PDB file of C-alpha atoms and ligand atoms in Angstrom:
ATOM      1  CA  UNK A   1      -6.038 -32.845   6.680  1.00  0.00           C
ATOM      2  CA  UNK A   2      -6.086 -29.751   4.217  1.00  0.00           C
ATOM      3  CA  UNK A   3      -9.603 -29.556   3.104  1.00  0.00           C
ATOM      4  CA  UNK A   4      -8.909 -28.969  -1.199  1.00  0.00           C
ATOM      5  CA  UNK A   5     -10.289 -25.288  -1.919  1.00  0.00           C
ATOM      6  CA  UNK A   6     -11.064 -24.482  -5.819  1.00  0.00           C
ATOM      7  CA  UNK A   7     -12.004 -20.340  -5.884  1.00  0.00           C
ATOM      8  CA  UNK A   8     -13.528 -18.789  -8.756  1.00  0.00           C
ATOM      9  CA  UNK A   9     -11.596 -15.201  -9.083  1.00  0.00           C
ATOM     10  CA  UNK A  10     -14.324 -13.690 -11.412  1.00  0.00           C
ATOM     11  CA  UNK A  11     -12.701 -10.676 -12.386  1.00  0.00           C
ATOM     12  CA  UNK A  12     -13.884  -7.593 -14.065  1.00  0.00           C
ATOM     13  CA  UNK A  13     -16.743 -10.017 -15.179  1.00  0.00           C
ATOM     14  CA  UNK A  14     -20.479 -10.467 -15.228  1.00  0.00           C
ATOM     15  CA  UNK A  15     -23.313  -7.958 -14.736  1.00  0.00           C
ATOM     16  CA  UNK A  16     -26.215  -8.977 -12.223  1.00  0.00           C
ATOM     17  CA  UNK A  17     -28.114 -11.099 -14.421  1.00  0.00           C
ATOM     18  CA  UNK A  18     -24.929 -12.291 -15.964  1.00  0.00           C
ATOM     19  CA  UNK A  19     -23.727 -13.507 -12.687  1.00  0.00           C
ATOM     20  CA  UNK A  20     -26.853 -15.143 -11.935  1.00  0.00           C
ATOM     21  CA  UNK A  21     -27.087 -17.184 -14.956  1.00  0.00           C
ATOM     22  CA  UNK A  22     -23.483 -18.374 -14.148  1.00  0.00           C
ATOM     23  CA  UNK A  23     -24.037 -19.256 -10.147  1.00  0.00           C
ATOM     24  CA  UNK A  24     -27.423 -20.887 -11.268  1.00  0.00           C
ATOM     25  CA  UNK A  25     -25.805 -22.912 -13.727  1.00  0.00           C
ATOM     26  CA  UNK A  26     -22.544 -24.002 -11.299  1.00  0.00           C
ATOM     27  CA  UNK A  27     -24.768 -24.782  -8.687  1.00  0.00           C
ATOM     28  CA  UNK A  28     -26.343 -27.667 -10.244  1.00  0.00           C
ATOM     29  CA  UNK A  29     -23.094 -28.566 -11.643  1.00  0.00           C
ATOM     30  CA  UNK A  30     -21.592 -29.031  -8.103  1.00  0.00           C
ATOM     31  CA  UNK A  31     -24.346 -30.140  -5.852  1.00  0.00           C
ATOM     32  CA  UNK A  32     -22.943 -33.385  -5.051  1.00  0.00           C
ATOM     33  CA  UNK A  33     -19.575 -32.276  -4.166  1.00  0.00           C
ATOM     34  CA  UNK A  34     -18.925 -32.046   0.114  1.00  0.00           C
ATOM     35  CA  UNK A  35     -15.445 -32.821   0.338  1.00  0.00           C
ATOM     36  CA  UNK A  36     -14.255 -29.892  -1.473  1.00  0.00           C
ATOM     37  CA  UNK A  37     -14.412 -25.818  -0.864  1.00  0.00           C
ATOM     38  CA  UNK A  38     -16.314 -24.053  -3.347  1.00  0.00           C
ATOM     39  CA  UNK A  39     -15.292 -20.347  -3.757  1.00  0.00           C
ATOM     40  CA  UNK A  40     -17.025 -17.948  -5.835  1.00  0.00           C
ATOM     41  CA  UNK A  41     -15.221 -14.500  -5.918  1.00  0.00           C
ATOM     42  CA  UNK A  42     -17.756 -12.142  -8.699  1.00  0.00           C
ATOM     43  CA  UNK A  43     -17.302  -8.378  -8.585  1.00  0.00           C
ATOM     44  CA  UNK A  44     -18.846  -5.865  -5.889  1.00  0.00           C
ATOM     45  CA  UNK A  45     -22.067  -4.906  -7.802  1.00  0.00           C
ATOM     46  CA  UNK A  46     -23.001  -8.907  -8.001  1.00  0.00           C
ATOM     47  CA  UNK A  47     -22.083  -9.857  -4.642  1.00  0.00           C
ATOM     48  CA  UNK A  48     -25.888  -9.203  -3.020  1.00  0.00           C
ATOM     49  CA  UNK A  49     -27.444 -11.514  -5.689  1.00  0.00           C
ATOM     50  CA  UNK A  50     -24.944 -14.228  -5.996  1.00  0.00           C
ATOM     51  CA  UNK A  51     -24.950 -14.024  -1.881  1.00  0.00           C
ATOM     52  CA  UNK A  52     -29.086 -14.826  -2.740  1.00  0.00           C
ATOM     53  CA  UNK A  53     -28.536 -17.238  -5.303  1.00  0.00           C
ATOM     54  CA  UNK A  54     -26.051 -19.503  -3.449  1.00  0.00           C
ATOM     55  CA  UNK A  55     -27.392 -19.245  -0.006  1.00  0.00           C
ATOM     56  CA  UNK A  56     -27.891 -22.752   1.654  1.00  0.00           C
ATOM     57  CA  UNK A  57     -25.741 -24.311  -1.145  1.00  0.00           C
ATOM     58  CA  UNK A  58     -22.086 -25.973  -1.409  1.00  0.00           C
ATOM     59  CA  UNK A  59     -20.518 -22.892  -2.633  1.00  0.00           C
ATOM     60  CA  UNK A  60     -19.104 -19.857  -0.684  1.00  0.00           C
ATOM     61  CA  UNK A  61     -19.219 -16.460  -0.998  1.00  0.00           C
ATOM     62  CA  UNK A  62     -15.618 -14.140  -1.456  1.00  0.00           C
ATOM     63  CA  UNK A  63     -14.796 -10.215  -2.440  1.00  0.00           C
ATOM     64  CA  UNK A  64     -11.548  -9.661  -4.929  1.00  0.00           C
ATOM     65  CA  UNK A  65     -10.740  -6.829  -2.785  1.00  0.00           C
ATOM     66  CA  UNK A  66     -11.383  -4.538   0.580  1.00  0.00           C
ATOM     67  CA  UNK A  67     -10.346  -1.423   2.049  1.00  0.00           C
ATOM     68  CA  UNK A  68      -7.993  -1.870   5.405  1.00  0.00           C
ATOM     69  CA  UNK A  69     -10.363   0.337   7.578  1.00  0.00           C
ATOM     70  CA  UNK A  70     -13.729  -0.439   8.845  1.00  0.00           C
ATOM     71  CA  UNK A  71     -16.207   3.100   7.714  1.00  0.00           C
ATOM     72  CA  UNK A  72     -14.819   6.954   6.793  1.00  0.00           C
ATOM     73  CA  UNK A  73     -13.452   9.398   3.934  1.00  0.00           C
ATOM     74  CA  UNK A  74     -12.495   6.201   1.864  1.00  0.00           C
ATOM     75  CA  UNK A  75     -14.331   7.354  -1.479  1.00  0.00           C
ATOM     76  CA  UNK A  76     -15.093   4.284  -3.215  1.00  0.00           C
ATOM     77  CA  UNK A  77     -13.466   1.797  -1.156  1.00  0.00           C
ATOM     78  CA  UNK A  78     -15.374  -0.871   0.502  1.00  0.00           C
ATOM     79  CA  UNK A  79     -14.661  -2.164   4.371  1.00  0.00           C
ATOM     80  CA  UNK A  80     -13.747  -6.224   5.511  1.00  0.00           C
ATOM     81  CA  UNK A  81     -17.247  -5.726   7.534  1.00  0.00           C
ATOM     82  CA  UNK A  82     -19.260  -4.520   4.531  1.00  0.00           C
ATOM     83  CA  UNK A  83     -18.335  -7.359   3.068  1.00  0.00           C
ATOM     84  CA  UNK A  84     -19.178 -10.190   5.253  1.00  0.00           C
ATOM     85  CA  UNK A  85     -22.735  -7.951   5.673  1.00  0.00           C
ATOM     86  CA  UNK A  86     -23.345  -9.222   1.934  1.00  0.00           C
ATOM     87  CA  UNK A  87     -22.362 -12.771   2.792  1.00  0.00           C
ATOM     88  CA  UNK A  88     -18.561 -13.042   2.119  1.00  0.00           C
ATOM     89  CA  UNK A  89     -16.469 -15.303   3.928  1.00  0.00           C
ATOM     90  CA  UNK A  90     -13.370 -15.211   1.993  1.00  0.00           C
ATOM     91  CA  UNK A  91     -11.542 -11.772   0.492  1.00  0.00           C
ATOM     92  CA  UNK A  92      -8.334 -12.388  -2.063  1.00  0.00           C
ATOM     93  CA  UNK A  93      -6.145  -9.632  -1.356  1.00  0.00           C
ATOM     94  CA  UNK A  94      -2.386  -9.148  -3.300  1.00  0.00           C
ATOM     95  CA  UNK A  95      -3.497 -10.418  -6.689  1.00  0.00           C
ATOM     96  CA  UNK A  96      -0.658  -9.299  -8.961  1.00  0.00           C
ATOM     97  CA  UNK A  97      -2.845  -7.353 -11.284  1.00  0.00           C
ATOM     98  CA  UNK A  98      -3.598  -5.248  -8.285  1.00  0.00           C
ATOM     99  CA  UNK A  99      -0.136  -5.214  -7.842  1.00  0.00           C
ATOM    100  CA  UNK A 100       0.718  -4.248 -10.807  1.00  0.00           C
ATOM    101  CA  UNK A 101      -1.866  -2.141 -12.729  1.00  0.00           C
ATOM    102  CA  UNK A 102      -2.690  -0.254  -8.854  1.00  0.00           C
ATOM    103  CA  UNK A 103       0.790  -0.072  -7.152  1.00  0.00           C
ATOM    104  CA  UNK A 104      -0.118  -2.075  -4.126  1.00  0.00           C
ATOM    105  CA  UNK A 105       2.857  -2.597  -1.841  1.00  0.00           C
ATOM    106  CA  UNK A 106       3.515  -5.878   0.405  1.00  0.00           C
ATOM    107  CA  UNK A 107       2.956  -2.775   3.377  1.00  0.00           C
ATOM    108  CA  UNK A 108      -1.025  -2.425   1.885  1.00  0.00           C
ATOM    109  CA  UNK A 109      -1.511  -5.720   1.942  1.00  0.00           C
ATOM    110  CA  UNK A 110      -0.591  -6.337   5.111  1.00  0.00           C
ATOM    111  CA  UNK A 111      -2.509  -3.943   6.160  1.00  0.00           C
ATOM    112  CA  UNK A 112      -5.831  -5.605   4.492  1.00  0.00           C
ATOM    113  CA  UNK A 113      -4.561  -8.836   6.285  1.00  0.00           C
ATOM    114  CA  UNK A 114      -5.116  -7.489   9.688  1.00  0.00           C
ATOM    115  CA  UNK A 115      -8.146  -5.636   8.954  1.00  0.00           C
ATOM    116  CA  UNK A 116     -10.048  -8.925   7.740  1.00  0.00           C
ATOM    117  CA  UNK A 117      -8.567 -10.559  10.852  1.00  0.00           C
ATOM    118  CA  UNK A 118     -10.305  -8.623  12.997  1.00  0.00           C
ATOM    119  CA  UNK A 119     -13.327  -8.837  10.582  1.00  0.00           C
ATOM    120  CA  UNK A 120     -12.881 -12.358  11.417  1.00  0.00           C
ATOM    121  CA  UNK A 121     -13.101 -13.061   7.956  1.00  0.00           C
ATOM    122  CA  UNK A 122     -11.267 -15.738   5.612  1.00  0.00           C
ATOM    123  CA  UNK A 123      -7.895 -14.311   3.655  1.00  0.00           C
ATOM    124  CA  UNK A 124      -7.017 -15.585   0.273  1.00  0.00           C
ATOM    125  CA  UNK A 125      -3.509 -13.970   0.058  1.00  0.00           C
ATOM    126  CA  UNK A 126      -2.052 -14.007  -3.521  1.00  0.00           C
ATOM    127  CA  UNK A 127       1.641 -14.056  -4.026  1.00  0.00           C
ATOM    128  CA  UNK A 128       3.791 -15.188  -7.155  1.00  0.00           C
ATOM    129  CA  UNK A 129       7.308 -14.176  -9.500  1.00  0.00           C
ATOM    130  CA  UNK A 130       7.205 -12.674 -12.770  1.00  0.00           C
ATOM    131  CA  UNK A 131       8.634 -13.742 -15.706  1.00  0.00           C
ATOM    132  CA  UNK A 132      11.583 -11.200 -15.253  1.00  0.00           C
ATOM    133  CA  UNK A 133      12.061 -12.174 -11.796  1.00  0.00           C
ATOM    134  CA  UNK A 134      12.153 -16.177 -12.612  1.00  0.00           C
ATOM    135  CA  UNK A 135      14.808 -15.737 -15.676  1.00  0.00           C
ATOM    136  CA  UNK A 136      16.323 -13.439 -12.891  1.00  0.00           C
ATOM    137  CA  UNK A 137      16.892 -16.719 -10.811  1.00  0.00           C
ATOM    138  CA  UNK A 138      15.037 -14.097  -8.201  1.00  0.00           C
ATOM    139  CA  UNK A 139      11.936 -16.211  -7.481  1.00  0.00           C
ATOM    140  CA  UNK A 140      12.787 -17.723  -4.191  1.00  0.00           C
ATOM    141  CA  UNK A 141      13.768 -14.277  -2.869  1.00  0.00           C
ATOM    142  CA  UNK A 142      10.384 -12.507  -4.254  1.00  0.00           C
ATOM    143  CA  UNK A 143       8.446 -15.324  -2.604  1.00  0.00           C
ATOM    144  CA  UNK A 144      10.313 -14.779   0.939  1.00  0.00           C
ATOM    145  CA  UNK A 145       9.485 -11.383   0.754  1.00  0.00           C
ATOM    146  CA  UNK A 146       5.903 -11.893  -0.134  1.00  0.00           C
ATOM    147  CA  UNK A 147       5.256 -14.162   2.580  1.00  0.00           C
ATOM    148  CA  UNK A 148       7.597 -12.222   5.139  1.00  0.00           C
ATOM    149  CA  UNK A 149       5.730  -8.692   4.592  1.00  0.00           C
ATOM    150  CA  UNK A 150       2.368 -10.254   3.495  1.00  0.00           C
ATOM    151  CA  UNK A 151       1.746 -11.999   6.985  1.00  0.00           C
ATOM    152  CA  UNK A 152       3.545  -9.531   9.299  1.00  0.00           C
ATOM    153  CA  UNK A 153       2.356  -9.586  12.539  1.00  0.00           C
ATOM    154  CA  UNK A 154      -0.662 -11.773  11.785  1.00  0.00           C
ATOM    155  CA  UNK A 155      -0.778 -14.200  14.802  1.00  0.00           C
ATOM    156  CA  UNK A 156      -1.654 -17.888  14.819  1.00  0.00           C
ATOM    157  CA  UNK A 157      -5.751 -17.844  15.290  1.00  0.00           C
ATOM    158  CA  UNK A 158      -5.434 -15.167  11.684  1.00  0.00           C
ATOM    159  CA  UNK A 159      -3.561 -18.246  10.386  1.00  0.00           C
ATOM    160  CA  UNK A 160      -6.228 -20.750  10.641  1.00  0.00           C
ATOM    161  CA  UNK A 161      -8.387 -18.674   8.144  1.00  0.00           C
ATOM    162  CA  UNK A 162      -5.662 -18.164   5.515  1.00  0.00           C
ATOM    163  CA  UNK A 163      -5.164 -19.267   2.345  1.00  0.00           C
ATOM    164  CA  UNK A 164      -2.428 -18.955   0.075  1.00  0.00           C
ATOM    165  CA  UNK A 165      -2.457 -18.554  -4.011  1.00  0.00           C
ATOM    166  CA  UNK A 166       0.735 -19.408  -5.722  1.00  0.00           C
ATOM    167  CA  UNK A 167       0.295 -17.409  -8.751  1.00  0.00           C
ATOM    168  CA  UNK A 168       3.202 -17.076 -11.349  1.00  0.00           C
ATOM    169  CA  UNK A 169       2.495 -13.252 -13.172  1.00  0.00           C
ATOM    170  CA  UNK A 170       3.453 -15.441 -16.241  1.00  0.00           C
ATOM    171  CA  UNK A 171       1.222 -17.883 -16.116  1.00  0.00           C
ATOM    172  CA  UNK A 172      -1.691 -15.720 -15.190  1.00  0.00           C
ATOM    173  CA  UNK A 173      -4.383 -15.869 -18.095  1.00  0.00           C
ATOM    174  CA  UNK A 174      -1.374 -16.614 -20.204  1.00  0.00           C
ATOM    175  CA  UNK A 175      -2.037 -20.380 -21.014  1.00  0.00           C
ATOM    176  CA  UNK A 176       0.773 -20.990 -19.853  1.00  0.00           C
ATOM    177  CA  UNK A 177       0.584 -23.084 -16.701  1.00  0.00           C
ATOM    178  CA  UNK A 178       3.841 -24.157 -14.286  1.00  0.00           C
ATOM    179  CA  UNK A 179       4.518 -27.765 -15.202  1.00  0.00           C
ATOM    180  CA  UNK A 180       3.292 -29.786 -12.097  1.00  0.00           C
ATOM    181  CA  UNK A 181       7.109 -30.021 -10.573  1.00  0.00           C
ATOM    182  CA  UNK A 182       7.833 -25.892 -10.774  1.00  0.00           C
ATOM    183  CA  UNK A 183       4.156 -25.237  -8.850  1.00  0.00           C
ATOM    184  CA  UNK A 184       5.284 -28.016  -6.300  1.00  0.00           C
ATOM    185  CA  UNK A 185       8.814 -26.698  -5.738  1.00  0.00           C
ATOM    186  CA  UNK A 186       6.997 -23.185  -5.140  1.00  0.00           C
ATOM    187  CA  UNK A 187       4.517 -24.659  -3.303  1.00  0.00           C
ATOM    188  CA  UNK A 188       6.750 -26.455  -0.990  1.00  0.00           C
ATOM    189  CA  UNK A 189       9.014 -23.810  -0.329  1.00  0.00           C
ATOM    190  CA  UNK A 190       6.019 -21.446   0.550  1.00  0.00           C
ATOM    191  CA  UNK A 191       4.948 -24.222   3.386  1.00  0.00           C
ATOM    192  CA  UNK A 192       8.977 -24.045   4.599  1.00  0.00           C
ATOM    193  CA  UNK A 193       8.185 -20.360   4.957  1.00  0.00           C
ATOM    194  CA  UNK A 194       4.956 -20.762   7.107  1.00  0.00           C
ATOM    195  CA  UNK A 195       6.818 -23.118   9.528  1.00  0.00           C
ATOM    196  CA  UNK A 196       9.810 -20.729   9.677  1.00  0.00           C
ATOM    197  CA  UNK A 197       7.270 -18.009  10.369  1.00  0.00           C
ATOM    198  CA  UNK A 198       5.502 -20.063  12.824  1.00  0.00           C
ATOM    199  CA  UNK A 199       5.359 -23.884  13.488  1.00  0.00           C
ATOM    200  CA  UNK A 200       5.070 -27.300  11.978  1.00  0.00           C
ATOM    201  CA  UNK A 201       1.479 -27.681  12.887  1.00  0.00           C
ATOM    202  CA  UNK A 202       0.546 -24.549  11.004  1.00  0.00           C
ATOM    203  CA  UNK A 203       2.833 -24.895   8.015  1.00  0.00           C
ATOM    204  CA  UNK A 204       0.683 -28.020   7.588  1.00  0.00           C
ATOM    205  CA  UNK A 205      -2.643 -26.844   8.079  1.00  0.00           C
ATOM    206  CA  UNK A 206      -2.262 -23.950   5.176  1.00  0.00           C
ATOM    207  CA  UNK A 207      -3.829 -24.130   2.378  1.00  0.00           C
ATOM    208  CA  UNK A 208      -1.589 -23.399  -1.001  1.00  0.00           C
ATOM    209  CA  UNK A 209      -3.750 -22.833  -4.036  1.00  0.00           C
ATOM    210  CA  UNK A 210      -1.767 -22.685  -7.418  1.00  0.00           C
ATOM    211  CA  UNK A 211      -3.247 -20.147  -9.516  1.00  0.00           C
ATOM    212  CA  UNK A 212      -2.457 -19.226 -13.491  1.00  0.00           C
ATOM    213  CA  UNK A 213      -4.085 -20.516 -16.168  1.00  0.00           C
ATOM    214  CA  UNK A 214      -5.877 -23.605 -14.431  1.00  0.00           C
ATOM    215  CA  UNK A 215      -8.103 -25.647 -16.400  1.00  0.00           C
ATOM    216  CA  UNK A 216     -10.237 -28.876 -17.177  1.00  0.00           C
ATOM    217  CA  UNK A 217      -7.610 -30.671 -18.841  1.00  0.00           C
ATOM    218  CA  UNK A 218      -4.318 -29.436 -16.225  1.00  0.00           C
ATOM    219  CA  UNK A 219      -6.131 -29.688 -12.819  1.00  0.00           C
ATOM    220  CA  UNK A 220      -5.839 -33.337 -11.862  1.00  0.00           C
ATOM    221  CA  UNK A 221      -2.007 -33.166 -12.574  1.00  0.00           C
ATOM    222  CA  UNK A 222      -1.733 -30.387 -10.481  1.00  0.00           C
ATOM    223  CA  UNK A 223      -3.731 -31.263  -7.707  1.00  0.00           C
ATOM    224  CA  UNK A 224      -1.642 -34.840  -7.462  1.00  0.00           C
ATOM    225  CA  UNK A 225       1.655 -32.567  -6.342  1.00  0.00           C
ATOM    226  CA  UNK A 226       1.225 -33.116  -2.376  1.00  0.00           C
ATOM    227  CA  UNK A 227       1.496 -29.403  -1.657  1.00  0.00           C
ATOM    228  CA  UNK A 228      -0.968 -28.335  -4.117  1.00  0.00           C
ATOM    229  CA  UNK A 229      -4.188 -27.755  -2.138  1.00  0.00           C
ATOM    230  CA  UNK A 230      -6.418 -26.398  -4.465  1.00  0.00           C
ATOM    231  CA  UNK A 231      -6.853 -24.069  -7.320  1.00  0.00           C
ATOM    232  CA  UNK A 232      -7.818 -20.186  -7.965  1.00  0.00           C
ATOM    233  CA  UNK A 233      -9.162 -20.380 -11.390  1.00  0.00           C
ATOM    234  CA  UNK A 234      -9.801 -16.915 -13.300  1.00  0.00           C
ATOM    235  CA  UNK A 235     -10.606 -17.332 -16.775  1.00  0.00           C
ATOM    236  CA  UNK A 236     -12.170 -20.837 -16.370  1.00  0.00           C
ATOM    237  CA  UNK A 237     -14.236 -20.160 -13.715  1.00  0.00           C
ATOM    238  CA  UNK A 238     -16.321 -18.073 -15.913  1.00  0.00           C
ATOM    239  CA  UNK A 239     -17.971 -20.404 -18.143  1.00  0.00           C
ATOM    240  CA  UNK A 240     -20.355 -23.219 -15.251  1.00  0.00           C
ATOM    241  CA  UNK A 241     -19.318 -26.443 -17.184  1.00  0.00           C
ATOM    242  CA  UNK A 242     -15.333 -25.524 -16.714  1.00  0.00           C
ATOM    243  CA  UNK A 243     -15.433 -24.552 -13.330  1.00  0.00           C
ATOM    244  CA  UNK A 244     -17.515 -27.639 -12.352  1.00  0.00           C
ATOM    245  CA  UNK A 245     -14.791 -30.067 -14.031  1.00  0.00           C
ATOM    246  CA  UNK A 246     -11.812 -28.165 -12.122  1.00  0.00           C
ATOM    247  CA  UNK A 247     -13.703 -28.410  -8.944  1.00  0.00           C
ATOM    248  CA  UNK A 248     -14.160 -32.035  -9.072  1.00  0.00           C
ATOM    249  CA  UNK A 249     -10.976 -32.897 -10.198  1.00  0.00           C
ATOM    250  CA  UNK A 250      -8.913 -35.979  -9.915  1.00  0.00           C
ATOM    251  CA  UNK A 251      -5.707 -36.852  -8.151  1.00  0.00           C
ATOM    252  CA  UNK A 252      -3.828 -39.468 -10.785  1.00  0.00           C
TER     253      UNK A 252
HETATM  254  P1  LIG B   1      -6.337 -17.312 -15.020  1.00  0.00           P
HETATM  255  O1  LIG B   1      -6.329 -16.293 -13.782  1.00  0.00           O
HETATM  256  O2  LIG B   1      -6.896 -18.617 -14.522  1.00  0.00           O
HETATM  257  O3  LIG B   1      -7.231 -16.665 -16.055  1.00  0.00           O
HETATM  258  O4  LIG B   1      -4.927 -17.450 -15.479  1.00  0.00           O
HETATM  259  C1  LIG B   1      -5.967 -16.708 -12.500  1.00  0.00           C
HETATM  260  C2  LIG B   1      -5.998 -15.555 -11.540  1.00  0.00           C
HETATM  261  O5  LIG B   1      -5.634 -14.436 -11.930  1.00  0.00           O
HETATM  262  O6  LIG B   1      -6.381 -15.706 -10.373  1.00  0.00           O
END
């Protein structure tokens, strides 16, 4: 059984006090929930004081992004084992505004793959079609490639820590979401590509989070789609009451 994740991608959001009002306030709005994984993902300078605030709680720690090496002439970058020194468990590497707005090839991400591997650290891969690329009929293809190049060479125990997020570039703090059929076509052909890559067993232990625009009022149709395992939420994880009503959402 795929154990539902709902991550908070917090963006370029939130000073320290800012980020502390927000955990505080989720907290309390989540404290019942066990059966599903709570992912908080705030920027660098918050991550020692939400790491404080949520310690011995329901919620888990990630980083938006990491370096591929471990210490060195890396001005400004920050390593996989810096970050689980803070308290992260989870990193999101390949989101498409990285991507985009910082060049970053499949070949980099890869490379941040196996360096949180061997962090032994938690891998929230992002991967997803732009609009251009959908009207292009090219999103199949773009998808292959993602997955082929993303996960090169990472071997079956790197597996059991990965995560997947289906994010359409459209939909991405568009308000426009997939319709529930177009995120399960994506995310079913993303599972194909896991068990072509490896095996049955691990194809159906991966976790696919559809990301893009998630909200209150869209989660529960979206988490119904059998291959929808969760939810990376950007926008509406910012505000406590939001983020509390995606994460204890209801299959119909
Ligand atoms: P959004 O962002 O929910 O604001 O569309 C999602 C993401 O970029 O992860």
């Amino acid at each position: 059984m795929r154990k539902p994740m709902i991550a908070g991608n917090w963006k370029l959001h939130k000073t320290c006090s800012e980020a502390l009002e927000l955990v505080n306030e989720l907290k309390n709005g989540v404290i019942d929930i066990r059966d599903v994984e709570i992912v908080v993902a705030p920027v660098y300078t918050t991550l020692s004081t939400v790491s404080a605030a949520i310690e011995g709680t329901n919620i888990t720690l990630a980083a938006q992004n990491c370096y591929p090496e471990a210490t060195g002439a890396f001005t400004g970058e920050v390593s996989p084992a810096m970050l689980a020194d803070v308290g992260c468990r989870y990193v999101i590497i390949g989101h498409s505004e990285r991507r985009q707005l910082l060049g970053e090839s499949d070949e980099f991400i890869n490379c941040k793959a196996h360096a949180l591997a061997e962090a032994d650290m938690g891998i929230i891969l992002c991967i997803g079609e732009t609009l251009e690329e959908r009207e292009a009929d090219q999103m199949l293809d773009i998808l292959r490639r993602q997955v082929r190049l993303g996960l090169k060479g990472l071997d079956e125990a790197a597996m059991a820590s990965l995560v997947i997020a289906y994010e359409p570039v459209w939909a991405i703090g568009t308000g426009k979401t997939a319709t529930d059929e177009q995120a399960q076509e994506a995310h079913a052909f993303i599972r194909a590509l896991i068990k072509e890559h490896y095996n049955q067993e691990i194809a159906a232990q991966t976790r696919i989070l559809y990301g893009g625009s998630v909200k209150p009022g869209n989660v529960d149709a979206l988490m119904t789609q059998p291959d929808v395992d969760g939810a990376l939420v950007g926008g509406a994880s910012l505000k406590a009451a939001d983020f509390a009503r995606i994460v204890a959402f209801e299959k119909q």
